[in-house]
Coordinates of C-alpha atoms in Angstrom, one line a residue:
X1 CA -56.2 21.3 9.5
X2 CA -55.3 18.0 11.1
X3 CA -52.0 16.1 11.0
X4 CA -51.7 13.0 13.2
X5 CA -48.9 11.3 11.3
X6 CA -45.3 11.6 12.5
X7 CA -42.6 12.4 9.9
X8 CA -40.3 9.8 8.5
X9 CA -36.6 10.4 8.4
X10 CA -34.1 8.5 6.3
X11 CA -30.3 8.3 6.3
X12 CA -27.7 8.0 3.6
X13 CA -24.0 7.1 4.1
X14 CA -21.4 5.9 1.7
X15 CA -21.2 2.1 1.3
X16 CA -18.7 0.7 3.8
X17 CA -16.1 -1.9 2.9
X18 CA -17.2 -5.6 2.7
X19 CA -16.1 -5.9 6.4
X20 CA -18.6 -3.2 7.4
X21 CA -15.9 -0.7 8.3
X22 CA -14.8 2.6 6.9
X23 CA -11.2 3.6 6.6
X24 CA -11.9 7.3 7.2
X25 CA -14.5 9.9 7.9
X26 CA -18.1 9.2 7.0
X27 CA -20.5 11.9 5.6
X28 CA -24.0 11.4 7.1
X29 CA -27.1 12.8 5.2
X30 CA -30.6 12.9 6.7
X31 CA -33.7 13.5 4.7
X32 CA -37.5 13.7 5.4
X33 CA -40.2 12.9 3.0
X34 CA -43.5 14.8 2.5
X35 CA -45.1 15.8 5.8
X36 CA -48.6 17.3 5.8
X37 CA -47.9 20.1 8.3
X38 CA -44.2 20.5 7.3
X39 CA -41.0 19.7 9.3
X40 CA -40.2 21.8 12.4
X41 CA -36.8 20.1 12.8
X42 CA -34.7 17.1 12.3
X43 CA -32.3 15.9 15.0
X44 CA -29.6 13.3 15.7
X45 CA -27.4 12.1 18.5
X46 CA -24.3 9.9 18.6
X47 CA -24.1 7.1 21.1
X48 CA -27.0 8.4 23.1
X49 CA -25.4 11.8 23.6
X50 CA -27.0 15.2 23.4
X51 CA -29.2 15.9 20.5
X52 CA -28.0 18.1 17.6
X53 CA -30.3 19.9 15.2
X54 CA -29.6 18.7 11.6
X55 CA -29.1 21.4 9.0
X56 CA -26.8 19.8 6.4
X57 CA -24.8 16.7 5.9
X58 CA -22.3 16.2 8.8
X59 CA -19.1 14.3 9.1
X60 CA -18.7 11.4 11.6
X61 CA -15.0 11.3 12.3
X62 CA -15.1 9.4 15.6
X63 CA -13.0 6.3 15.5
X64 CA -14.4 2.9 16.6
X65 CA -18.0 1.7 16.5
X66 CA -20.8 4.3 17.0
X67 CA -24.5 4.5 16.9
X68 CA -26.2 7.4 15.3
X69 CA -29.9 7.9 16.1
X70 CA -32.1 10.4 14.1
X71 CA -35.6 11.6 14.2
X72 CA -37.9 14.5 13.1
X73 CA -40.7 16.6 14.6
X74 CA -43.3 18.2 12.4
X75 CA -45.1 21.5 12.8
X76 CA -48.2 19.8 14.3
X77 CA -46.0 18.4 17.1
X78 CA -45.9 14.8 15.9
X79 CA -42.6 13.3 17.0
X80 CA -41.0 10.4 15.1
X81 CA -40.1 7.4 17.3
X82 CA -36.3 7.7 17.7
X83 CA -36.1 4.2 19.2
X84 CA -37.5 2.6 16.0
X85 CA -34.9 0.3 14.3
X86 CA -35.1 2.3 11.1
X87 CA -34.0 5.4 13.0
X88 CA -30.6 4.1 14.0
X89 CA -27.4 3.4 12.0
X90 CA -24.1 2.0 13.2
X91 CA -20.9 3.5 11.8
X92 CA -17.6 1.8 12.2
X93 CA -14.5 3.9 11.5
X94 CA -10.9 2.7 11.6
X95 CA -8.4 5.3 10.7
X96 CA -5.5 3.7 12.5
X97 CA -3.2 1.4 10.5
X98 CA -2.4 -2.0 12.0
X99 CA 1.0 -2.8 13.5
X100 CA 3.4 -5.4 12.2
X101 CA 6.7 -6.7 13.6
X102 CA 8.9 -9.3 12.0
X103 CA 11.4 -11.8 13.4
X104 CA 13.7 -14.5 12.2
X105 CA 14.8 -17.8 13.7
X106 CA 17.2 -19.2 14.5
X107 CA 19.3 -16.3 15.4
X108 CA 22.6 -15.7 13.5
X109 CA 25.9 -16.7 15.0
X110 CA 28.3 -14.1 16.4
X111 CA 29.6 -13.4 12.9
X112 CA 26.1 -12.7 11.6
X113 CA 25.6 -15.9 9.6
X114 CA 23.3 -18.9 9.7
X115 CA 24.3 -22.4 8.5
X116 CA 20.7 -23.6 8.4
X117 CA 17.4 -22.5 6.8
X118 CA 16.0 -19.3 8.4
X119 CA 12.3 -18.9 9.2
X120 CA 10.8 -15.4 9.0
X121 CA 7.5 -14.7 10.7
X122 CA 5.3 -11.6 11.3
X123 CA 3.1 -10.6 14.2
X124 CA 0.2 -8.4 13.2
X125 CA -2.3 -6.6 15.4
X126 CA -5.1 -4.0 15.1
X127 CA -6.9 -2.3 18.0
X128 CA -10.0 -1.2 16.0
X129 CA -11.4 -3.3 13.1
X130 CA -9.1 -6.3 13.5
X131 CA -6.7 -8.0 11.2
X132 CA -7.9 -9.1 7.8
X133 CA -4.5 -10.4 6.5
X134 CA -1.0 -10.9 7.8
X135 CA 2.0 -12.2 5.8
X136 CA 2.5 -15.9 6.5
X137 CA 5.8 -17.3 7.6
X138 CA 8.5 -17.6 5.0
X139 CA 11.5 -20.0 5.0
X140 CA 14.7 -18.9 3.4
X141 CA 16.7 -21.9 2.2
X142 CA 19.0 -20.4 -0.3
X143 CA 22.6 -19.2 0.3
X144 CA 23.4 -15.5 0.2
X145 CA 24.2 -12.4 2.2
X146 CA 21.8 -9.6 3.0
X147 CA 18.6 -11.4 2.2
X148 CA 15.3 -9.7 3.2
X149 CA 11.7 -10.7 3.6
X150 CA 8.9 -8.1 3.3
X151 CA 5.7 -8.5 5.3
X152 CA 2.3 -6.7 5.2
X153 CA -0.6 -6.3 7.7
X154 CA -4.0 -5.3 6.5
X155 CA -6.9 -4.5 8.8
X156 CA -10.6 -4.9 8.1
X157 CA -10.9 -1.3 7.0
X158 CA -8.3 -1.6 4.3
X159 CA -5.5 0.2 6.2
X160 CA -2.1 -1.4 5.4
X161 CA 1.3 -1.4 7.1
X162 CA 4.6 -2.9 5.9
X163 CA 7.7 -4.3 7.7
X164 CA 10.9 -5.8 6.5
X165 CA 13.2 -8.3 8.2
X166 CA 16.6 -8.0 6.6
X167 CA 20.3 -8.6 6.8
X168 CA 19.8 -12.4 6.8
X169 CA 23.0 -14.2 5.8
X170 CA 22.9 -17.9 5.0
X171 CA 25.9 -20.1 4.2
X172 CA 24.9 -23.8 3.9
X173 CA 28.1 -25.0 2.3
X174 CA 30.9 -26.3 4.6
X175 CA 34.3 -24.9 3.9
X176 CA 36.7 -27.0 1.8
X177 CA 40.0 -27.9 3.4
X178 CA 42.9 -29.1 1.4
X179 CA 46.2 -30.2 2.7

């Protein structure tokens, strides 16, 4: 009995978001097709680390961008080329929501009021997948007390964070003086 053909291993993961990122843990499933002498073992490593023997689907829960390499060895000793492009997958996991802070300009006077329009802007940041959307600046030009503006930051993995800038008081009408 002769077997000179190395096995072929395939990988299956859920479809990532359009950005290529996952918002949480990823289940990784490895499979081998028919092999003449049978499979002795299937292995994988993450980011070039120590190899692990594959027995069942595993969860990749490491945040950030990671490379999973996988290969199999058959009972005749044929070893699959783990450096082949089809034996590597990159998984990007972002489980940390973005940050958002809001501010208003100009600052209110000592009594807590503005007598002009007030511009509210938001600063958004994300350390892993990057920012996909951040609320654009808003100008408040109507009179009233206790006005608020809500902002939202969304990262490329779909994580969302909200912030509110409030207690904005605007009085554009000069007082009337009668004598």
